Short mmCIF file of C-alpha atoms (C1' of nucleotides) in Angstrom, two decimals:
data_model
loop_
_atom_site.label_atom_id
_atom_site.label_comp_id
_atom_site.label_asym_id
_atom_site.label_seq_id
_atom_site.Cartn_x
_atom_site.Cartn_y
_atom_site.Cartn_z
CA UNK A 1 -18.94 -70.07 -15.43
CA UNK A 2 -16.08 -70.08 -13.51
CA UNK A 3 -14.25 -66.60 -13.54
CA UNK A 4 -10.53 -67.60 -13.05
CA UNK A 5 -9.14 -64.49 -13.84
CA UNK A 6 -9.26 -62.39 -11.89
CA UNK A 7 -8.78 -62.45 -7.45
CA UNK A 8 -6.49 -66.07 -7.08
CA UNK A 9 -8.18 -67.99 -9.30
CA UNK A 10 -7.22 -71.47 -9.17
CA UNK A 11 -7.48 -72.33 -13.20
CA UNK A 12 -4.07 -72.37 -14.82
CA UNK A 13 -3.15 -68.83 -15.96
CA UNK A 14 -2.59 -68.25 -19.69
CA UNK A 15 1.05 -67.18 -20.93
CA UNK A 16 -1.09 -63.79 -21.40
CA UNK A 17 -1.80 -63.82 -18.24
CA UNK A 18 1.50 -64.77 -17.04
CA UNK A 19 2.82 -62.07 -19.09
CA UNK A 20 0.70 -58.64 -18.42
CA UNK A 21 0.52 -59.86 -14.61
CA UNK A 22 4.13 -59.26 -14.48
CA UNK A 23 4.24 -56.26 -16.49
CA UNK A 24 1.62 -54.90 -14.06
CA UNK A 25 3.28 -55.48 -10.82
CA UNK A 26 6.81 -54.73 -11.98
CA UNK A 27 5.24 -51.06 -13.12
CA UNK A 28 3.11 -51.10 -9.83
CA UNK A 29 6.35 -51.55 -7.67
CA UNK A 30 7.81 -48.21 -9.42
CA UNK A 31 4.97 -46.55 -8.65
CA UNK A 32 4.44 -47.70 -5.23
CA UNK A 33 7.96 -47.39 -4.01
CA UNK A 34 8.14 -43.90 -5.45
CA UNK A 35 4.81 -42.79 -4.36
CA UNK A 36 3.29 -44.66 -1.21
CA UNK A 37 -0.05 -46.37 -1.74
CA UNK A 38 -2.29 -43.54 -1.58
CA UNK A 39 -0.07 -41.27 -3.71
CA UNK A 40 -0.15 -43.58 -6.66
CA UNK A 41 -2.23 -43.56 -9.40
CA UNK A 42 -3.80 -46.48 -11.18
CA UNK A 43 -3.07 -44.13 -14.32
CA UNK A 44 0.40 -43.72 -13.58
CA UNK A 45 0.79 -47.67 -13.50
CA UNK A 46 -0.83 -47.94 -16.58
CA UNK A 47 1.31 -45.72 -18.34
CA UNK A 48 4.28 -47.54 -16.62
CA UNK A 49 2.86 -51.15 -17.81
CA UNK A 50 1.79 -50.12 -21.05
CA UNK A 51 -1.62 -50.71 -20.53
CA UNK A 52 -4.94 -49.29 -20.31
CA UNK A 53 -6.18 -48.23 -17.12
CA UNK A 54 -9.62 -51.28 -17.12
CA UNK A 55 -7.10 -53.76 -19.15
CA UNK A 56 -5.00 -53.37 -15.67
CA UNK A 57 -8.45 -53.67 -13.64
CA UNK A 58 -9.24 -56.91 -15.66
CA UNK A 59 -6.33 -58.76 -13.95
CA UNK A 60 -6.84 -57.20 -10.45
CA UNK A 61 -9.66 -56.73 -8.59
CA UNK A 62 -8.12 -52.96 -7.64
CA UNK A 63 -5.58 -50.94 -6.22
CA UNK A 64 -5.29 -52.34 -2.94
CA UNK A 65 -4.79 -55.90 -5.02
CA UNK A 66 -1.62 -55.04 -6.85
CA UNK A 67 -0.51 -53.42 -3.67
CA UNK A 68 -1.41 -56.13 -1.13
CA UNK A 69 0.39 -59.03 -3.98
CA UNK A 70 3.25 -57.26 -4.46
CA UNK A 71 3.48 -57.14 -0.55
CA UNK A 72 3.34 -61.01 0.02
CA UNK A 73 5.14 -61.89 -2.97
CA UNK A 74 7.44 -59.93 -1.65
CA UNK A 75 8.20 -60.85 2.05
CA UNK A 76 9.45 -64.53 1.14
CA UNK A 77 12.62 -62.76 -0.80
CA UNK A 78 12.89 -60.19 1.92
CA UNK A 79 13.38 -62.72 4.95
CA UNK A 80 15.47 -65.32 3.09
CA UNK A 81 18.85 -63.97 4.47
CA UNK A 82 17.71 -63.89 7.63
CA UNK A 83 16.49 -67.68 7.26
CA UNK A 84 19.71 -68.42 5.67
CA UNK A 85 21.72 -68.00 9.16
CA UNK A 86 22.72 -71.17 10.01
CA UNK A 87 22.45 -71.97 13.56
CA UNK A 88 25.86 -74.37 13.42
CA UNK A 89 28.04 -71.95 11.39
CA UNK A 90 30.26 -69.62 13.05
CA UNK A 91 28.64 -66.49 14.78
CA UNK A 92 30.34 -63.85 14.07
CA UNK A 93 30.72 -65.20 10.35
CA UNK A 94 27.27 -66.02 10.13
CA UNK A 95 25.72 -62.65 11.17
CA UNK A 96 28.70 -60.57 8.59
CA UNK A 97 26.93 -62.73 5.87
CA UNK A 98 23.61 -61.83 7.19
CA UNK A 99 24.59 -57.94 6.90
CA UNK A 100 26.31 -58.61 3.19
CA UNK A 101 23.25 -59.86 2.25
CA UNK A 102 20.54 -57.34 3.38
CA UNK A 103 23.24 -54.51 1.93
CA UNK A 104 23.19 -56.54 -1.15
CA UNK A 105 19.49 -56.45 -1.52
CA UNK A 106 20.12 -52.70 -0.78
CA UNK A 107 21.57 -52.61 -4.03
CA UNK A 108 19.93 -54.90 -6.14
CA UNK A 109 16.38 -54.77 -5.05
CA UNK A 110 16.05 -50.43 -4.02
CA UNK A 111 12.45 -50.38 -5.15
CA UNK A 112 11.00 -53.43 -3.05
CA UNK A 113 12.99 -52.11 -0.19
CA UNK A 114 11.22 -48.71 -0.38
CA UNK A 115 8.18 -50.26 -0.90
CA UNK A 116 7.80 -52.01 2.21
CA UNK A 117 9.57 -48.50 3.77
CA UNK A 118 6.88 -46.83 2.88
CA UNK A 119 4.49 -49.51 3.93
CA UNK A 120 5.72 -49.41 7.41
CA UNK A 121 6.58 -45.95 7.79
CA UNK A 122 2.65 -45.09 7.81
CA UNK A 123 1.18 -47.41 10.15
CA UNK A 124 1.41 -50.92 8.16
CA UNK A 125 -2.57 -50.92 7.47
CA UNK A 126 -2.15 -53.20 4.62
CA UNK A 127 0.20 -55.27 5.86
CA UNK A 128 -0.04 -55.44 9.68
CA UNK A 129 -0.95 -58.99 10.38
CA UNK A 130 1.52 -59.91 7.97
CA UNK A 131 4.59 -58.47 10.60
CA UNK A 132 3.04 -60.48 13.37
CA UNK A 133 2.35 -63.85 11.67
CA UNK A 134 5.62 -63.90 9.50
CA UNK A 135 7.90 -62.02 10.34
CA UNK A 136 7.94 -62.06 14.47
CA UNK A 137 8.48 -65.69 14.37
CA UNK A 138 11.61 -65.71 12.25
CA UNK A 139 13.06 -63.06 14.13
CA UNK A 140 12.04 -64.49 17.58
CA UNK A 141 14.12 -67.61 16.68
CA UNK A 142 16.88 -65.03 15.32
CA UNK A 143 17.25 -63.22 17.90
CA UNK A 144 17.17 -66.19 20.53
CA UNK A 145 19.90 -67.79 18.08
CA UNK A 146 22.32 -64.62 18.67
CA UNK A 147 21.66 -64.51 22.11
CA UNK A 148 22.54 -68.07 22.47
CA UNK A 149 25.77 -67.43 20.82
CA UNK A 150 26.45 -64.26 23.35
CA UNK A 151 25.86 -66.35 26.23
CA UNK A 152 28.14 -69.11 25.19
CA UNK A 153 30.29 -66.49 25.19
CA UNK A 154 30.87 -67.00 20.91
CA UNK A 155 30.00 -63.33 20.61
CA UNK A 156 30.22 -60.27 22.85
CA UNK A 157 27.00 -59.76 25.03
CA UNK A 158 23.85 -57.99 22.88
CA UNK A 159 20.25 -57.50 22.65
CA UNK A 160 19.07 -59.91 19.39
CA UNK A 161 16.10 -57.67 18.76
CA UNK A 162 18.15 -54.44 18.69
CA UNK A 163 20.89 -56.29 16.49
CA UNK A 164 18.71 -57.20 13.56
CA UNK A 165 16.82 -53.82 14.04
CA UNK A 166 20.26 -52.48 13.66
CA UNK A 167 20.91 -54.15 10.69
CA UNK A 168 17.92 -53.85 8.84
CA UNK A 169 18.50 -49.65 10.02
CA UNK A 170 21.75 -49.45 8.60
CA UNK A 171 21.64 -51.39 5.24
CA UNK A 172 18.48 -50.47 4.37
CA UNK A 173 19.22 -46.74 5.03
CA UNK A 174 21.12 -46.82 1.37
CA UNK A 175 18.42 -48.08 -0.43
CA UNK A 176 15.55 -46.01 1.56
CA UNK A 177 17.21 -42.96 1.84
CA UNK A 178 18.94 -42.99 -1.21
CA UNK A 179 18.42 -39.33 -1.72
CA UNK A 180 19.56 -38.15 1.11
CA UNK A 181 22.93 -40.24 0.60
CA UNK A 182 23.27 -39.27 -3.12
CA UNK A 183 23.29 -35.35 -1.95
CA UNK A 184 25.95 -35.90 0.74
CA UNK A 185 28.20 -38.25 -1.33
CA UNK A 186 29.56 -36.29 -4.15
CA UNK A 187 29.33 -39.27 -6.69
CA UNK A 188 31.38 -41.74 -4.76
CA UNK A 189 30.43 -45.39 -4.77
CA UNK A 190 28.36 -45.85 -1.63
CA UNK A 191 27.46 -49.48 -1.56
CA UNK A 192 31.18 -50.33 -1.95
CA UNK A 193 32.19 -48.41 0.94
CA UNK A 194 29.26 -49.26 2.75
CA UNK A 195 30.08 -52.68 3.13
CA UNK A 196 33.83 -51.75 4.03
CA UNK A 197 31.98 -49.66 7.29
CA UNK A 198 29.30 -52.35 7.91
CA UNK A 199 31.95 -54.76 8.07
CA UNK A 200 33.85 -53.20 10.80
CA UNK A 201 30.92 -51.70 12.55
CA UNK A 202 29.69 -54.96 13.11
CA UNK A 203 32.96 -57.09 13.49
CA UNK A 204 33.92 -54.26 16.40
CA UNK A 205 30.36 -54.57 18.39
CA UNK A 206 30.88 -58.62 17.94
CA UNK A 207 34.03 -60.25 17.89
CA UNK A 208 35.17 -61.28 21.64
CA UNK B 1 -3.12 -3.11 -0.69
CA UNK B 2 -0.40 -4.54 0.60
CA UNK B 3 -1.33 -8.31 1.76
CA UNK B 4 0.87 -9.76 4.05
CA UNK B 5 -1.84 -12.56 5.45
CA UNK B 6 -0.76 -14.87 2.98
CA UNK B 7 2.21 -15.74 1.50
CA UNK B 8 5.41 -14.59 4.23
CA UNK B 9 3.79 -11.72 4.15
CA UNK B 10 6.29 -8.86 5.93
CA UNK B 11 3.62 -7.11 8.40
CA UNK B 12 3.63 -8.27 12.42
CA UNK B 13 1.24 -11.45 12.31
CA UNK B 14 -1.90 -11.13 14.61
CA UNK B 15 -2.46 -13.39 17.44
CA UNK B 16 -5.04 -14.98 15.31
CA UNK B 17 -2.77 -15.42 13.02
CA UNK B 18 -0.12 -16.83 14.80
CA UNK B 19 -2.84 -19.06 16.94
CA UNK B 20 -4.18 -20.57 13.44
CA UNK B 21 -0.77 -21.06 11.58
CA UNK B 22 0.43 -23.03 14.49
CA UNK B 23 -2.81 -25.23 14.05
CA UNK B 24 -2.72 -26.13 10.91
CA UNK B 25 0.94 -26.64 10.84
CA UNK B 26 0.39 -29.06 14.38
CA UNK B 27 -2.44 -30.69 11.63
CA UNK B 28 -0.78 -31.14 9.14
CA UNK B 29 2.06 -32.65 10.70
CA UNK B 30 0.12 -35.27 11.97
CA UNK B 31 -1.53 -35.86 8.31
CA UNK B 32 1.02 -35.28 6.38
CA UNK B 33 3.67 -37.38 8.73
CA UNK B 34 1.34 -40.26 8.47
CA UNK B 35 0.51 -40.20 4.69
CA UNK B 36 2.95 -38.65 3.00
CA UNK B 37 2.70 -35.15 0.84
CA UNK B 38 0.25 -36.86 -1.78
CA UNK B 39 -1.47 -39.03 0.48
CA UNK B 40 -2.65 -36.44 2.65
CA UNK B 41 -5.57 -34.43 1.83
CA UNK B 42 -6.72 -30.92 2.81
CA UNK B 43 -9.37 -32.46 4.08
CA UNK B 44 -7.63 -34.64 7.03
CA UNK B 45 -5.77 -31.12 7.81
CA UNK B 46 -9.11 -29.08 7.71
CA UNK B 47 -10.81 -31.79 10.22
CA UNK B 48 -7.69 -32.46 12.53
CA UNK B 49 -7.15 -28.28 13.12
CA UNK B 50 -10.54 -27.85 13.24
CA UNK B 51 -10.71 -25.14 10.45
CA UNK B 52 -12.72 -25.37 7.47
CA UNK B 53 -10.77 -25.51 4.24
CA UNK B 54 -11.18 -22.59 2.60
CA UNK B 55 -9.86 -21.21 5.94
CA UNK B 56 -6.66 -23.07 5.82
CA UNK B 57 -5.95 -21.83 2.02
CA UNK B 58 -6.58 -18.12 3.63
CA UNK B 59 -3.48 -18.46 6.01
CA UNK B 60 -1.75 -21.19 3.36
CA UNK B 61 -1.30 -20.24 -0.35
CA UNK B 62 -1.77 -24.10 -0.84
CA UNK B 63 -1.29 -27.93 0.21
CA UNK B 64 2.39 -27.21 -0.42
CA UNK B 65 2.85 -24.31 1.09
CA UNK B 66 2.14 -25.77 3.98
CA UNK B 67 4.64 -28.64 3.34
CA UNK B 68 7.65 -27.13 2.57
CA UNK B 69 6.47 -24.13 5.76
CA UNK B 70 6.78 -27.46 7.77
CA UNK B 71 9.79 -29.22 6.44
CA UNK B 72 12.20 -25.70 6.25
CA UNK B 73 10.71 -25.01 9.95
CA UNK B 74 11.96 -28.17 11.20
CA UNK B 75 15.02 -28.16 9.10
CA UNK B 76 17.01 -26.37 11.82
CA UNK B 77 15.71 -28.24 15.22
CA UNK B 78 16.71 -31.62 13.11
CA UNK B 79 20.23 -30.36 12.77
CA UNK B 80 20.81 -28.72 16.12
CA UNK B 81 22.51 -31.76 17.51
CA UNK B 82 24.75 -32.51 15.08
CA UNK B 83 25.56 -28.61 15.39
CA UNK B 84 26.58 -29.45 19.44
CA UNK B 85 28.97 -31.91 18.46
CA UNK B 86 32.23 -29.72 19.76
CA UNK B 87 35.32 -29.99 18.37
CA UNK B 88 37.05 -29.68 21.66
CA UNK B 89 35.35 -32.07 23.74
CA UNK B 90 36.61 -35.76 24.13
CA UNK B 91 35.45 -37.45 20.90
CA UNK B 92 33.99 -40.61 21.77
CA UNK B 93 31.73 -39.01 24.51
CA UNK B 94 30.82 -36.10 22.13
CA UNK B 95 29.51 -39.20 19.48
CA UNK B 96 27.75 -40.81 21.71
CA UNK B 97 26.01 -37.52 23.19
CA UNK B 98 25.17 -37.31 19.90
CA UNK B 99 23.23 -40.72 19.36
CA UNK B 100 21.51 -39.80 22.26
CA UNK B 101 20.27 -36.49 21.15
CA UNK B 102 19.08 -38.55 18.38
CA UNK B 103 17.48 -41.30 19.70
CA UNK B 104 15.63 -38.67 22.06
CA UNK B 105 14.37 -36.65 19.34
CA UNK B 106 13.24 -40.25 17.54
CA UNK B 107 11.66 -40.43 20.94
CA UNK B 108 9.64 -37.20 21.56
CA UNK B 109 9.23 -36.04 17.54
CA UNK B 110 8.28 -39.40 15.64
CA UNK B 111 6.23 -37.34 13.94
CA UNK B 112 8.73 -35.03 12.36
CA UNK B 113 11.01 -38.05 11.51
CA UNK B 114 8.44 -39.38 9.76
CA UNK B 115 7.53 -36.08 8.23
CA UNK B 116 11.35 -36.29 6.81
CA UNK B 117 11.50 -39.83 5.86
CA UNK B 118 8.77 -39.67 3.87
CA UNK B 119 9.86 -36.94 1.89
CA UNK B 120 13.50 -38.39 1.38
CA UNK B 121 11.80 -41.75 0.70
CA UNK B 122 9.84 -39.98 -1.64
CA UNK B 123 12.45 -38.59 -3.87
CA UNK B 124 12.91 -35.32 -1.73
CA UNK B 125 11.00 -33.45 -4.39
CA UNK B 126 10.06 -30.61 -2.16
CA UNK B 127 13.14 -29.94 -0.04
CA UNK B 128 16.20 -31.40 -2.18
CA UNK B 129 17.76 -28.14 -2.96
CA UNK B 130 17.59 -27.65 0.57
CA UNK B 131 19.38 -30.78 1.65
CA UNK B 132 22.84 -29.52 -0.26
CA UNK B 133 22.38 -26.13 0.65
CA UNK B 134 21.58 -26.58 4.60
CA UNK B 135 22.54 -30.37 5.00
CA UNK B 136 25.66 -30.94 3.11
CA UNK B 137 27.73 -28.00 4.74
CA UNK B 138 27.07 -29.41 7.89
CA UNK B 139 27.39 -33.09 7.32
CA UNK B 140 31.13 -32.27 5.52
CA UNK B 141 32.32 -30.57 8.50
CA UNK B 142 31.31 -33.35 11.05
CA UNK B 143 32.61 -36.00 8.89
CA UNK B 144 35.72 -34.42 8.43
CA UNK B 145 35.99 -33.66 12.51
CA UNK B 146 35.38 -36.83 13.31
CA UNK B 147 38.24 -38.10 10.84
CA UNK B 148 40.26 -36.01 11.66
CA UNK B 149 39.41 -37.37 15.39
CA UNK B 150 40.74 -41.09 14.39
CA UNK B 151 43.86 -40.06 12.22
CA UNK B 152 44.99 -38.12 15.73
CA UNK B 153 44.43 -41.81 17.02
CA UNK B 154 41.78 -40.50 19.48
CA UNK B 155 38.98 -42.85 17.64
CA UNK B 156 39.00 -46.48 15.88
CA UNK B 157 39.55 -45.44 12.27
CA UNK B 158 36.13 -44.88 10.73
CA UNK B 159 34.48 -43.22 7.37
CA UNK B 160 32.52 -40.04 8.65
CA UNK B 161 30.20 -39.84 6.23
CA UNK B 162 29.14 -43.68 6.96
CA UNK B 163 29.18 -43.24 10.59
CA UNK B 164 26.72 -40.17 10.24
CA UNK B 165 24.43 -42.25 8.13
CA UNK B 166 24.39 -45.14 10.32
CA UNK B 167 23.47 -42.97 13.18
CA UNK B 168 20.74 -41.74 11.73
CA UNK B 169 19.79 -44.89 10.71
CA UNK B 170 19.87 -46.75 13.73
CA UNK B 171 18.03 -43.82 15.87
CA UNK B 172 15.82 -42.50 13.50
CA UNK B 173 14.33 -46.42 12.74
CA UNK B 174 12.73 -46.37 16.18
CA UNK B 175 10.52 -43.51 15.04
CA UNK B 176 10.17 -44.22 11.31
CA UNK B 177 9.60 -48.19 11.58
CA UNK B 178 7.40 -47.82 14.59
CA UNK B 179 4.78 -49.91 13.36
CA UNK B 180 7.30 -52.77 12.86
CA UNK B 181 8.93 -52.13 15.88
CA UNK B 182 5.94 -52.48 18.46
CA UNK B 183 5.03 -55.97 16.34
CA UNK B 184 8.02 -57.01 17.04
CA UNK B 185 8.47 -56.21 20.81
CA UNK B 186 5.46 -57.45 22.74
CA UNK B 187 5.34 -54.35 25.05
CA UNK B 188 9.22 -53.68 25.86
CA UNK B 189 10.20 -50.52 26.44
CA UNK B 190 11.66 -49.73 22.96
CA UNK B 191 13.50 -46.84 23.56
CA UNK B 192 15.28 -47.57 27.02
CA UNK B 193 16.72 -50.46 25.54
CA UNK B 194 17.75 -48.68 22.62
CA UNK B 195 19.72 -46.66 24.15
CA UNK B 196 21.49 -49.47 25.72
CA UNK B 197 22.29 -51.39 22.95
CA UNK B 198 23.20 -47.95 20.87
CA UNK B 199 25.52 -46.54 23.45
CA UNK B 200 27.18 -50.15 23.48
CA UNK B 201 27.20 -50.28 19.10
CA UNK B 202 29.15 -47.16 19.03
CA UNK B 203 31.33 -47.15 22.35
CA UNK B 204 32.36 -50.42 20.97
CA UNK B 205 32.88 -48.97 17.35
CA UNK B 206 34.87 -46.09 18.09
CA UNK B 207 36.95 -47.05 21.41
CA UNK B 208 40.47 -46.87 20.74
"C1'" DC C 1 -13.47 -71.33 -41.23
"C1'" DC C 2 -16.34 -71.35 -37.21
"C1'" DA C 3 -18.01 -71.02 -32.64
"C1'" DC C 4 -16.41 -69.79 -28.23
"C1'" DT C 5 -13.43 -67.79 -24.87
"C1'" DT C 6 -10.12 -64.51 -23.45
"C1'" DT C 7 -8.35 -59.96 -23.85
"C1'" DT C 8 -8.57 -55.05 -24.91
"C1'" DT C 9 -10.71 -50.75 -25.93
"C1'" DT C 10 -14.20 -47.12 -25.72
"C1'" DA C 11 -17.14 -44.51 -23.28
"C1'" DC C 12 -18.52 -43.53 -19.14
"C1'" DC C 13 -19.47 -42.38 -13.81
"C1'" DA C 14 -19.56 -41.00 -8.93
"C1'" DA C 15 -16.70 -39.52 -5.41
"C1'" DA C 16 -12.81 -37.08 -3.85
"C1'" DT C 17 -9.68 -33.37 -4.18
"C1'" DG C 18 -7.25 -28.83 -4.46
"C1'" DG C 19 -8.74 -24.57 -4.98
"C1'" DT C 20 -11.76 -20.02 -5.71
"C1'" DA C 21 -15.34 -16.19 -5.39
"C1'" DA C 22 -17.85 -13.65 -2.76
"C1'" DA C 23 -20.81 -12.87 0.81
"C1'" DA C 24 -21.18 -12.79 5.88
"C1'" DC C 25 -19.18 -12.11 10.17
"C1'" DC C 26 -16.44 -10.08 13.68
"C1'" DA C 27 -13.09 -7.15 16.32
"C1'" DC C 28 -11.84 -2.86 17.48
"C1'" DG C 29 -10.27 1.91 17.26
"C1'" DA C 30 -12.03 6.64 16.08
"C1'" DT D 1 -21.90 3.35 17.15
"C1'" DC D 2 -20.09 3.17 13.03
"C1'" DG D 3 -16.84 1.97 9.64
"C1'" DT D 4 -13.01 -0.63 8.25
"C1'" DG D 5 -10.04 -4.41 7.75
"C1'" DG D 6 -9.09 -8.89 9.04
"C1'" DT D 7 -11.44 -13.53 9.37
"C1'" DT D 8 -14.70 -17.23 8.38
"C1'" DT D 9 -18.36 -19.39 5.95
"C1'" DT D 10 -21.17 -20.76 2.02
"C1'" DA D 11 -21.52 -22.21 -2.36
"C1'" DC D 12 -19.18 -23.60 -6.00
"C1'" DC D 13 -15.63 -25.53 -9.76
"C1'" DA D 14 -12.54 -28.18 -12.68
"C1'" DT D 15 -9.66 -32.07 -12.42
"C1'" DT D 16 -8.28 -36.27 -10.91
"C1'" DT D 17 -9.15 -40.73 -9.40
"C1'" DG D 18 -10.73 -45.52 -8.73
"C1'" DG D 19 -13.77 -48.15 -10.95
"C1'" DT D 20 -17.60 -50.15 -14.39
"C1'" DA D 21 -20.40 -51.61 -18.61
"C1'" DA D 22 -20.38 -53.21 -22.74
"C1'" DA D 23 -18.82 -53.55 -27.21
"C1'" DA D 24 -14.93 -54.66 -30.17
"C1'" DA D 25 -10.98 -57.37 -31.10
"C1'" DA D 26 -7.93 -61.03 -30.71
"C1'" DG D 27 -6.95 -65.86 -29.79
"C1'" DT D 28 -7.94 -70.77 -29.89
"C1'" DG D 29 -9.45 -75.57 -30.42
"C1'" DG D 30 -12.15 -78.31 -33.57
#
DNA sequence: CCACTTTTTTACCAAATGGTAAAACCACGA
DNA sequence: TCGTGGTTTTACCATTTGGTAAAAAAGTGG
């Protein structure tokens, strides 16, 4: 009786399962990035997955399912640099590696980083409660953490909140707006001389 | 015969004309800056100018006429402060007027910077000629003025083109990432601060 | 090979959406 | 006041879209 299938069901999913779930949200996440929730089609993810349209409906419960999962599966790999500062490493070091990181991500990961773009960029409805209740925490502590450092005099005197805003603005700008930078760089290799820039941008507003 | 209601017609516009075009357009900004091109409907335009839809396609050949009307409209008030930037004013003032120009229109025109980041985020379908054509021309110059700014020793040295980007970046995230923004600030006055931490990013930066 | 479950396809549907035709309405100068 | 041209409404469409029902087709353990 027990369905198991589809929503979270708690049986043990079958290597089918396993399989077309995966399919679905990778093609969901090229849709969704590209397109923004409401401008995506469940037929466009279909063709993308290389299923039918229902076969997709018989492992979600909808649209707003594929969207909302590949939301929260995403947010654990989108805030693990940012848990990765270590508290008793140097400062300046520690917040250069934070930057790498996020620009690294930039590169590797464009489509998740658009996807939560475009989540944000028109209102958060589907993700709202999940800034306040993950994410403010984390950066709370973060932005405490730098502030501590300023005021031991470790780093030059800045707002925490602003910082990470800055960061996030300014190394997810190549991924987001990837576009716009293609059309203004005449084939030269951004990301490389991104991190060159970010570097010094950051070292410059830091380093006492 | 000749029509000149629709389309960009060549006759002198009426006042109902011109009264109606600048409603729909006020609309669909709102609509279109909050959902994106496909996730806006004529519907949410017809509702928030208060004209019935078939009225809207009589001043509007169609949903993306009224798009690209918007995005080429605003085209030029986006650019206008990079276009102040003057080549014979002290350079690290003339930067940093420039962030705040920025930030200000991130303050009192969210809605166009959304309007734009949407459609870059989006692939630029609908304006991407435009963005080599108006965009690059401009973005060249500046980047080469400000270079040529730090080889004369009168800036930190510093890739233009990256500097331009992260200045857009960091202002234009205050209006684009709103929604994250205010979840992340219980009730501080964003933009003040902003311009704070900004002016100190970039003095520090650039400051020989 | 058989019964039983999981997966996939086929055939639909109701609502939403961009858009049109044409009639009705209205402003305004002759 | 009447006609004429610009404006608005009413009544529609064809397509697209998210979603469903139910049958067909695999798997799968015994």
């Amino acid at each position: 009786m027990e369905d198991g299938t589809q929503a979270a069901g708690g049986a043990k999913p079958s290597r089918i399962q396993l399989r077309n779930r995966k399919r679905i949200l990778d093609a969901a996440l090229d849709v969704f990035s590209m397109h923004g929730f409401r401008g995506a089609t469940l037929d466009q993810i279909a063709e993308a997955s290389g299923l039918s349209k229902p076969n997709i409906l018989y492992y979600f419960a909808g649209k707003q399912e594929i969207h909302v999962t590949l939301l929260s599966g995403l947010m654990d790999t989108w805030l693990d640099p940012m848990r990765e500062i270590d508290p008793d490493g140097e400062p300046l070091e520690e917040i250069l590696r934070y930057v790498h990181r996020k620009l690294e991500m930039s590169r590797t990961l464009p489509r998740e980083s658009r996807l939560f773009a475009n989540e944000i960029l028109q209102g958060a409805p589907r993700i709202g409660a999940g800034l306040v209740t993950d994410l403010k925490p984390l950066v709370d502590e973060t932005a405490a953490l730098i502030e501590t450092w300023a005021a031991e005099g470790r780093l030059k005197p800045v707002d925490g909140r602003h910082l990470i805003f800055s960061i996030w603005a300014t190394t997810q700008h190549y991924a987001d707006f990837d576009a716009q930078v293609q059309a203004l760089m005449d084939g030269r290799d951004t990301h490389d001389e991104a991190v060159v820039f970010l570097d010094a941008l950051y070292r410059r507003m830091l380093a006492i």
